[in-house]
PDB file of C-alpha atoms (C1' of nucleotides) in Angstrom:
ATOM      1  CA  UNK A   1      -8.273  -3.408  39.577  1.00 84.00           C
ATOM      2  CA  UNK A   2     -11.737  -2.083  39.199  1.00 90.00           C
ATOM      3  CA  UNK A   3     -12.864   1.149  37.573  1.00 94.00           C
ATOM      4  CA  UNK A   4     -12.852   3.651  41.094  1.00 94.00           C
ATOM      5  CA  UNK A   5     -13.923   7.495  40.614  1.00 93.00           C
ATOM      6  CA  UNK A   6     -10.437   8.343  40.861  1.00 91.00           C
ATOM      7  CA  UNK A   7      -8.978   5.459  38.019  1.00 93.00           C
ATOM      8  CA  UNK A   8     -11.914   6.626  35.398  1.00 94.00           C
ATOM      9  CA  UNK A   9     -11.506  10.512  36.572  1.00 93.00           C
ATOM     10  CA  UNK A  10      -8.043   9.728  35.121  1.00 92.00           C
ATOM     11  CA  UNK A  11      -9.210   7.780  32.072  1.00 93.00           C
ATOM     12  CA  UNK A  12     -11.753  10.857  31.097  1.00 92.00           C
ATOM     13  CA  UNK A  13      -9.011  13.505  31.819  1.00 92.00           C
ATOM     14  CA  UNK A  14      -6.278  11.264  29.455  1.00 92.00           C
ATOM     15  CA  UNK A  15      -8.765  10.600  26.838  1.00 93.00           C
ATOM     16  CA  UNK A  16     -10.026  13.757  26.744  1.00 91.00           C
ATOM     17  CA  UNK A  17      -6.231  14.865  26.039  1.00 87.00           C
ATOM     18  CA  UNK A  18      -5.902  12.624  22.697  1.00 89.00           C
ATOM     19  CA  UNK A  19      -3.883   9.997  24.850  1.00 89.00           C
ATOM     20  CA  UNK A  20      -4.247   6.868  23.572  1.00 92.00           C
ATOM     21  CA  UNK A  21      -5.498   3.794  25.060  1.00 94.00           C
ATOM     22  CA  UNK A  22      -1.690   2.306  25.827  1.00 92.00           C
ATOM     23  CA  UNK A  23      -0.752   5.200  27.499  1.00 90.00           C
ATOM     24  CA  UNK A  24      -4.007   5.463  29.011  1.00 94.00           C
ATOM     25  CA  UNK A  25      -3.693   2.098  30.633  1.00 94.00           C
ATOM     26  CA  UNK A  26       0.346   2.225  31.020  1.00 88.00           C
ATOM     27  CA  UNK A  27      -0.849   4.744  33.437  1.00 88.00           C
ATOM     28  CA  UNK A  28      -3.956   3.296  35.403  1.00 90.00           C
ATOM     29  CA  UNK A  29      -1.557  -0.053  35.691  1.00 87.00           C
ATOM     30  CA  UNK A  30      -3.335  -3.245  36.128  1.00 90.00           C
ATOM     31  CA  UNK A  31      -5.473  -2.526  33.427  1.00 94.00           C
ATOM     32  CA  UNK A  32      -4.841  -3.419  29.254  1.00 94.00           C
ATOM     33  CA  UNK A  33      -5.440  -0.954  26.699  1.00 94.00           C
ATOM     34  CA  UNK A  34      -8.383  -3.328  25.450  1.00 95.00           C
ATOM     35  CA  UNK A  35     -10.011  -2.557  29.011  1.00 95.00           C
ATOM     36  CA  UNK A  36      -9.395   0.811  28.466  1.00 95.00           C
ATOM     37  CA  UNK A  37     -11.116   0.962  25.248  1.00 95.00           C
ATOM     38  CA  UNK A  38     -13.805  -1.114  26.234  1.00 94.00           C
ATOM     39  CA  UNK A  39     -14.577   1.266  29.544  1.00 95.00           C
ATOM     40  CA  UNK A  40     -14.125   4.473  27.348  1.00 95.00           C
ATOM     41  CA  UNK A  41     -16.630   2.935  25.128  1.00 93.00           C
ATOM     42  CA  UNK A  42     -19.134   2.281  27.728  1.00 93.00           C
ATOM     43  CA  UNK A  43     -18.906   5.357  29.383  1.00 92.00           C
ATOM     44  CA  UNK A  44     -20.271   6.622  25.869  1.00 89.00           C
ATOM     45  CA  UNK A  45     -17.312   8.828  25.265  1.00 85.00           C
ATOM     46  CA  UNK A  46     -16.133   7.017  22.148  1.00 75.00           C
ATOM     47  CA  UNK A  47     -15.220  10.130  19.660  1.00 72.00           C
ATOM     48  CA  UNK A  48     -12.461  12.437  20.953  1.00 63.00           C
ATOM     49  CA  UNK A  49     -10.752  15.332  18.487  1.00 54.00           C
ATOM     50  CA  UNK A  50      -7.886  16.783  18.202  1.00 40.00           C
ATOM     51  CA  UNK A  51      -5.794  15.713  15.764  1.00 36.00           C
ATOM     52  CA  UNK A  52      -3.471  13.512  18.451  1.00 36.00           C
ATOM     53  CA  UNK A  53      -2.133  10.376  16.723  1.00 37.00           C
ATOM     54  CA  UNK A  54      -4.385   8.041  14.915  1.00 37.00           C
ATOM     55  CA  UNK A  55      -7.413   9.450  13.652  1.00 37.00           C
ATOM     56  CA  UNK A  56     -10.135   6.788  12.666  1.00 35.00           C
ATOM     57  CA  UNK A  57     -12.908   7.965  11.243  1.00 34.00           C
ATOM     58  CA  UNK A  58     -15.207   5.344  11.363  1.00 33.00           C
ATOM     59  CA  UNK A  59     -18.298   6.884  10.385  1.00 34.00           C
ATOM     60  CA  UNK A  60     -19.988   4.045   8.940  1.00 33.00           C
ATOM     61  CA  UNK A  61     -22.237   3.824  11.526  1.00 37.00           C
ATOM     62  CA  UNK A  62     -26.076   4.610  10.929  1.00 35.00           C
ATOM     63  CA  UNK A  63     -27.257   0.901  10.838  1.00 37.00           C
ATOM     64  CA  UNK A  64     -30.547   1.279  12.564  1.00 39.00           C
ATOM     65  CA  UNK A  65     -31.210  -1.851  13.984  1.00 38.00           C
ATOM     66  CA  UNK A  66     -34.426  -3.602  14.935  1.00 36.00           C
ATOM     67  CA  UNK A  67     -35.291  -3.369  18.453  1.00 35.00           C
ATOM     68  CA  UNK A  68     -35.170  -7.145  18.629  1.00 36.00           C
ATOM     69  CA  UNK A  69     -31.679  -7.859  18.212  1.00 37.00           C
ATOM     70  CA  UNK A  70     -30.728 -11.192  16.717  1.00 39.00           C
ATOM     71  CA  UNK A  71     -29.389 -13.334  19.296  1.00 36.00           C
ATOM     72  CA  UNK A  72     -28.542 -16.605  17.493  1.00 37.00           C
ATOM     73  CA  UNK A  73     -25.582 -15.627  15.247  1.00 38.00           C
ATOM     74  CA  UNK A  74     -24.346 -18.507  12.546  1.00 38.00           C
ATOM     75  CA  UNK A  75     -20.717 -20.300  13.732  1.00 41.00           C
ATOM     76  CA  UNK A  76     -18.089 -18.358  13.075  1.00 38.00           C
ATOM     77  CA  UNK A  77     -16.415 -19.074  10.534  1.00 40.00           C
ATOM     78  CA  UNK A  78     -13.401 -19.444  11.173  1.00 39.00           C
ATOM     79  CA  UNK A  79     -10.272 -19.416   8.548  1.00 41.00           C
ATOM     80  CA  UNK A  80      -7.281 -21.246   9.925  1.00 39.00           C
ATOM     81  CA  UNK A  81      -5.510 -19.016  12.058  1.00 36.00           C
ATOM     82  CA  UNK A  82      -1.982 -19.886  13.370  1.00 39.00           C
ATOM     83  CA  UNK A  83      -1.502 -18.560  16.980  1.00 39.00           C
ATOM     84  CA  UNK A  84       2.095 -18.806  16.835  1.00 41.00           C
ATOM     85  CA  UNK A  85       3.511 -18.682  20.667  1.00 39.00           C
ATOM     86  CA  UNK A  86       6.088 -16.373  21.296  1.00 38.00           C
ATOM     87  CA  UNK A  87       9.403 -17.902  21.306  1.00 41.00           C
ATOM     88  CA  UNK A  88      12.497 -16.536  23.159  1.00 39.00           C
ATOM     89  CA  UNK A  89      14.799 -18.958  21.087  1.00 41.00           C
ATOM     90  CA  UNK A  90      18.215 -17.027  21.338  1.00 42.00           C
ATOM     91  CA  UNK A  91      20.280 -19.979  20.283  1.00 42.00           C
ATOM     92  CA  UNK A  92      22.844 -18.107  17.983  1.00 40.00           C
ATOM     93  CA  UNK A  93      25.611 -20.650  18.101  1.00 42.00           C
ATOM     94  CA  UNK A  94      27.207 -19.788  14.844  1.00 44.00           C
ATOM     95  CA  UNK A  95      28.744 -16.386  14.509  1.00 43.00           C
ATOM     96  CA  UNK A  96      27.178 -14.677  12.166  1.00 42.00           C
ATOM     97  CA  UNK A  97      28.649 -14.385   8.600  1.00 45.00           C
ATOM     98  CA  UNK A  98      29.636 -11.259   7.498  1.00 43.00           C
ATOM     99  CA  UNK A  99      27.947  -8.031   7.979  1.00 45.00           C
ATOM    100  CA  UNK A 100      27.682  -6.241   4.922  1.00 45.00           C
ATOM    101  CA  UNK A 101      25.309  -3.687   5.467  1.00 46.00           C
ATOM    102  CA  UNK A 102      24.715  -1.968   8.772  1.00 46.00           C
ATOM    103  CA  UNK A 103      20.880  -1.665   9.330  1.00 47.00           C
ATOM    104  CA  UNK A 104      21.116   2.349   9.146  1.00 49.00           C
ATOM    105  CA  UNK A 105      23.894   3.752  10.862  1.00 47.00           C
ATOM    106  CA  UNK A 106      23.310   7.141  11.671  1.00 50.00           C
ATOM    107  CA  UNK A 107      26.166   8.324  10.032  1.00 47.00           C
ATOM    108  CA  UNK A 108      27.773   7.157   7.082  1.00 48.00           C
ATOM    109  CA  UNK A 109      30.963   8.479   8.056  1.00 50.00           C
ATOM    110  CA  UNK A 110      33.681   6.176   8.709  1.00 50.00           C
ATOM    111  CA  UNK A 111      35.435   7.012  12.306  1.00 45.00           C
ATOM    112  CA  UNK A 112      38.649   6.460  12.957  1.00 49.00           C
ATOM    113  CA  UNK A 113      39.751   4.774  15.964  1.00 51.00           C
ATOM    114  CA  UNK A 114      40.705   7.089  18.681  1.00 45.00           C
ATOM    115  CA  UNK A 115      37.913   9.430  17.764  1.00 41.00           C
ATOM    116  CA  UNK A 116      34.497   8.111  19.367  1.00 46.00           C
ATOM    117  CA  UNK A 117      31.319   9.702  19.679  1.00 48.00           C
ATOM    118  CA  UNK A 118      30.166   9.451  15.976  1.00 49.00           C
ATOM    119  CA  UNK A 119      26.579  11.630  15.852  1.00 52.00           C
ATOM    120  CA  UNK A 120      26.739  13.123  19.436  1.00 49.00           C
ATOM    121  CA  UNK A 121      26.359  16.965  18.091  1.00 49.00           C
ATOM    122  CA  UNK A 122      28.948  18.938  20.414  1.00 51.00           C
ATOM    123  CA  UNK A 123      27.321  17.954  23.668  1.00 50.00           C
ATOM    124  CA  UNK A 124      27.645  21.333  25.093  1.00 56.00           C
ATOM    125  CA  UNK A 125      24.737  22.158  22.505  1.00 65.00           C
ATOM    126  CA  UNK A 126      22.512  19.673  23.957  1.00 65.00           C
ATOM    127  CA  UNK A 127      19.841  20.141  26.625  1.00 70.00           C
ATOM    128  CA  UNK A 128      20.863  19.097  30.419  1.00 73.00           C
ATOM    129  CA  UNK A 129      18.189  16.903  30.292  1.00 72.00           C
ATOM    130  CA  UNK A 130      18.270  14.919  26.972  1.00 71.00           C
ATOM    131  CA  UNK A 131      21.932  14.469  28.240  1.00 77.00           C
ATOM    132  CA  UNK A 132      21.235  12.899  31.800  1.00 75.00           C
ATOM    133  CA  UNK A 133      18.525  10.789  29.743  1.00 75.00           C
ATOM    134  CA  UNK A 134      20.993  10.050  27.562  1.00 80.00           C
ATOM    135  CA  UNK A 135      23.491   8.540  29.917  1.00 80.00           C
ATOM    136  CA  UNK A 136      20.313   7.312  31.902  1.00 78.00           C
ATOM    137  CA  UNK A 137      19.893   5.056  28.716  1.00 80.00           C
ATOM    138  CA  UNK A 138      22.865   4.226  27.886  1.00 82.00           C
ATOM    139  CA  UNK A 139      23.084   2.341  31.203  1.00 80.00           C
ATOM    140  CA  UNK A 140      20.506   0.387  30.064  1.00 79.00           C
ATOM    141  CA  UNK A 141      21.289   0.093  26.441  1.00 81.00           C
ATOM    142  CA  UNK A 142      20.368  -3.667  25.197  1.00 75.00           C
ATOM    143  CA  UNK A 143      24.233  -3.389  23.924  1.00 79.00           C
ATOM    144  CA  UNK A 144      23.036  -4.768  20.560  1.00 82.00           C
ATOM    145  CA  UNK A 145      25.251  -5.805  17.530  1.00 81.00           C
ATOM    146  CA  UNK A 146      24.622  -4.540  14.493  1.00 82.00           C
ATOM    147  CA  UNK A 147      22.961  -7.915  13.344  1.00 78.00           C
ATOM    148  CA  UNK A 148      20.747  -7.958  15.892  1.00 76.00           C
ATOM    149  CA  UNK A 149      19.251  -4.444  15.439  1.00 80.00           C
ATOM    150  CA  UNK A 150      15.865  -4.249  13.936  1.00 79.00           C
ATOM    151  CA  UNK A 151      13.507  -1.546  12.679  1.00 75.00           C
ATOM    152  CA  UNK A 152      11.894  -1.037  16.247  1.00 79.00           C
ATOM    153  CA  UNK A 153      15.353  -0.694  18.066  1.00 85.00           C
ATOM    154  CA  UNK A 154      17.259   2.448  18.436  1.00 88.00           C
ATOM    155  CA  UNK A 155      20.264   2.627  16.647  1.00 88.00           C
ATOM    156  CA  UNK A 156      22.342   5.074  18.505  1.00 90.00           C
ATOM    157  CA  UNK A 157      25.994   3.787  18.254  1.00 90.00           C
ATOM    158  CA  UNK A 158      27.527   3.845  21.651  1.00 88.00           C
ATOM    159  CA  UNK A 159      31.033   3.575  21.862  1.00 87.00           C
ATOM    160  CA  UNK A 160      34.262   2.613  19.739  1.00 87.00           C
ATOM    161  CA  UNK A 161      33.263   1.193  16.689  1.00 84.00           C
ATOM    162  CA  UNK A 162      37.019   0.308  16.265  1.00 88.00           C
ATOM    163  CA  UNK A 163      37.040  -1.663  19.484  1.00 89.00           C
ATOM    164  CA  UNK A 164      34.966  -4.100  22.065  1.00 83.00           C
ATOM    165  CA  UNK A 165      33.689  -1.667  22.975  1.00 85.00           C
ATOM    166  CA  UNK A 166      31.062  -1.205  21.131  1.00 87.00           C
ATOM    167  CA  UNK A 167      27.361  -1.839  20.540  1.00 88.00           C
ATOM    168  CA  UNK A 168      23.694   0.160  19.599  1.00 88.00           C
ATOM    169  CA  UNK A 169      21.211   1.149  22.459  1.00 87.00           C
ATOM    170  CA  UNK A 170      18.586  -1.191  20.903  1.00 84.00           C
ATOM    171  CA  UNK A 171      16.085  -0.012  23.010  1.00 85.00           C
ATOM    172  CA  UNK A 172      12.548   0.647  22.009  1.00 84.00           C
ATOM    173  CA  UNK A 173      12.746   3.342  19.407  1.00 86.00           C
ATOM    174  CA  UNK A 174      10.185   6.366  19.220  1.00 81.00           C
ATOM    175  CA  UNK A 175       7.764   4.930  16.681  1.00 76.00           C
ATOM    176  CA  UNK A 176       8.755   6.275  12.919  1.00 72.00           C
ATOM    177  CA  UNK A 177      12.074   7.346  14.507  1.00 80.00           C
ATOM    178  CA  UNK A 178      15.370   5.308  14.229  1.00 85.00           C
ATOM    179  CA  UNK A 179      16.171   6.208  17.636  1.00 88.00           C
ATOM    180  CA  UNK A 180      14.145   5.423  21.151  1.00 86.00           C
ATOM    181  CA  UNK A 181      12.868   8.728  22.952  1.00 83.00           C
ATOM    182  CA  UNK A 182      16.074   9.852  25.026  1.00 85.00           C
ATOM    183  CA  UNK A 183      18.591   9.358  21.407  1.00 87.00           C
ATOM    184  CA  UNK A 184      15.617  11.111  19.648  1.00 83.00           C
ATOM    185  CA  UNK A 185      15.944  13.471  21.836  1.00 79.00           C
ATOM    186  CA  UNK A 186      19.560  14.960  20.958  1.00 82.00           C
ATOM    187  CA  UNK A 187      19.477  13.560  17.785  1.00 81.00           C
ATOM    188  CA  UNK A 188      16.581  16.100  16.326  1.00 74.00           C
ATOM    189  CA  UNK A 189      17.798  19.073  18.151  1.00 70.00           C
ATOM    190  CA  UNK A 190      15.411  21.819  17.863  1.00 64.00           C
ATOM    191  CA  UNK A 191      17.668  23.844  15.242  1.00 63.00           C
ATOM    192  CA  UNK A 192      17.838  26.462  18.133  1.00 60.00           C
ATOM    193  CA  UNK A 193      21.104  27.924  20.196  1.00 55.00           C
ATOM    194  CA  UNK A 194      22.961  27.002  17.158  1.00 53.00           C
ATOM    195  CA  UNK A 195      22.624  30.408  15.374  1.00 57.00           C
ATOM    196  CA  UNK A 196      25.694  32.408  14.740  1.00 56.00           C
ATOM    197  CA  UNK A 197      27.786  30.179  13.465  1.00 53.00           C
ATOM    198  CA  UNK A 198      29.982  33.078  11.894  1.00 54.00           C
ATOM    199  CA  UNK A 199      32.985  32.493   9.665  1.00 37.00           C
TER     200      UNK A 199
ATOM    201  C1'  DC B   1       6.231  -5.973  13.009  1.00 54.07           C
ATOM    202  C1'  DC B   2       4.279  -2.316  15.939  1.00 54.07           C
ATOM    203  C1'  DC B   3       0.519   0.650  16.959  1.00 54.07           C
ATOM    204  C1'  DT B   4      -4.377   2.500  16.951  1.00 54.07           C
ATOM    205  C1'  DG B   5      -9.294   2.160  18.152  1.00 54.07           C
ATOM    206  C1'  DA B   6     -13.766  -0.885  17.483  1.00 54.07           C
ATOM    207  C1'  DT B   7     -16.443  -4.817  18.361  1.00 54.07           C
ATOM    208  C1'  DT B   8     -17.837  -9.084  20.059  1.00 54.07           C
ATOM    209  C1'  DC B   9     -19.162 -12.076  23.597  1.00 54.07           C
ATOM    210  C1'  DG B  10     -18.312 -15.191  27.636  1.00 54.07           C
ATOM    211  C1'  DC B  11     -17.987 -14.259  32.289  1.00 54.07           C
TER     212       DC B  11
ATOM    213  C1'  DG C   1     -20.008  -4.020  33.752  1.00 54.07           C
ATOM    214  C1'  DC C   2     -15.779  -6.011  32.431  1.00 54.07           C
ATOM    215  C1'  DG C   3     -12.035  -7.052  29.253  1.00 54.07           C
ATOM    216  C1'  DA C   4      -9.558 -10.769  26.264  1.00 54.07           C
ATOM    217  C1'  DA C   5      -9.871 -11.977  21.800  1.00 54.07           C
ATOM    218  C1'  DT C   6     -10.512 -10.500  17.609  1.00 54.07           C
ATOM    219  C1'  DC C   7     -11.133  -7.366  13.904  1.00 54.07           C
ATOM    220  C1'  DA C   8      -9.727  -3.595  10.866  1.00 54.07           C
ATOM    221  C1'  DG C   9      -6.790   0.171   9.495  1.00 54.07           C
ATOM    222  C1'  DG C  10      -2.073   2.774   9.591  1.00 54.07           C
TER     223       DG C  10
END
DNA sequence: CCCTGATTCGC
DNA sequence: GCGAATCAGG
């Protein structure tokens, strides 16, 4: 992919809205984040505001430099670095022991069989369309145990915890959230429509 | 660990 | 000009 009118039109218009280089290049497609950056910063428009996600502040910039700039740079020194390659090892031949703790269930509430649906809030109180994401992603749930839950995976129970039937989305969660976007979703209801609640 | 942007430098 | 690798901070 090369940088068209059209693909940096886009990157201008997504920068310029505090998006951040992932998303940036999630959208473009066939380009990394790192190209992103790298064209944002040659098309001069390093600096954004707005106070959209990470804010560095890297002032420390006012290093006038000679107009000769030193080509021949010393070795770089270079501390042993491991590169360790990513392994997909799922071997998991020896059920695991016992588990004590669950990661972080979402409720610490113990649920009798027969009576699913732990944290799902009255689903008539939910939004149409954090529900149809909802059973969108539970389709696709990763259908993790609780062992194999981890801080980045969403820990929405689905299911019977008293039966087979049962397992956690583990899909990407919403970063600093327990859940990923669609569980976040009707998990942190607005605190709206649930007014009167009279009694 | 994941994510963010910043920089470097071979191509 | 490009962007992977690397760096540096959260």
């Amino acid at each position: 992919m090369s940088w068209t009118e059209e693909r940096v039109e886009t990157l201008k218009r997504m920068w310029g809205e505090g998006q951040s280089a992932s998303q940036i290049a999630k959208e473009l497609g066939g380009v990394t984040r790192n190209a992103v950056i790298g064209k944002v910063h040659r098309l001069g428009l390093s600096n954004r505001n707005g106070g959209g996600g990470s804010d560095k502040a890297k002032t420390a910039e006012a290093a006038p430099e000679k107009a000769a700039a030193p080509k021949a740079e010393a070795p770089k020194p270079k501390p042993v670095k491991e590169q360790p390659a990513k392994v997909e090892a799922k071997p998991a031949p020896v059920a695991e022991p016992e588990p004590e703790t669950p990661a972080v269930p979402p409720r610490r509430q113990i649920i009798p069989a027969g009576q699913p649906l732990p944290p799902q809030p009255s689903a008539n109180e939910i939004s149409p369309e954090a529900l149809a994401s909802v059973r969108e992603v539970e389709k696709k749930a990763r259908k993790l145990g609780l062992m194999e839950l981890t801080e980045r995976t969403c820990k929405w129970p689905i299911g019977d915890p008293a039966t087979e039937e049962f397992w956690f989305c583990g899909l990407p969660v919403q970063q600093g959230k327990p859940y990923c976007e669609a569980h976040v979703g009707v998990a942190f209801q607005p605190m709206s429509s649930r007014r009167d609640r009279r009694r």
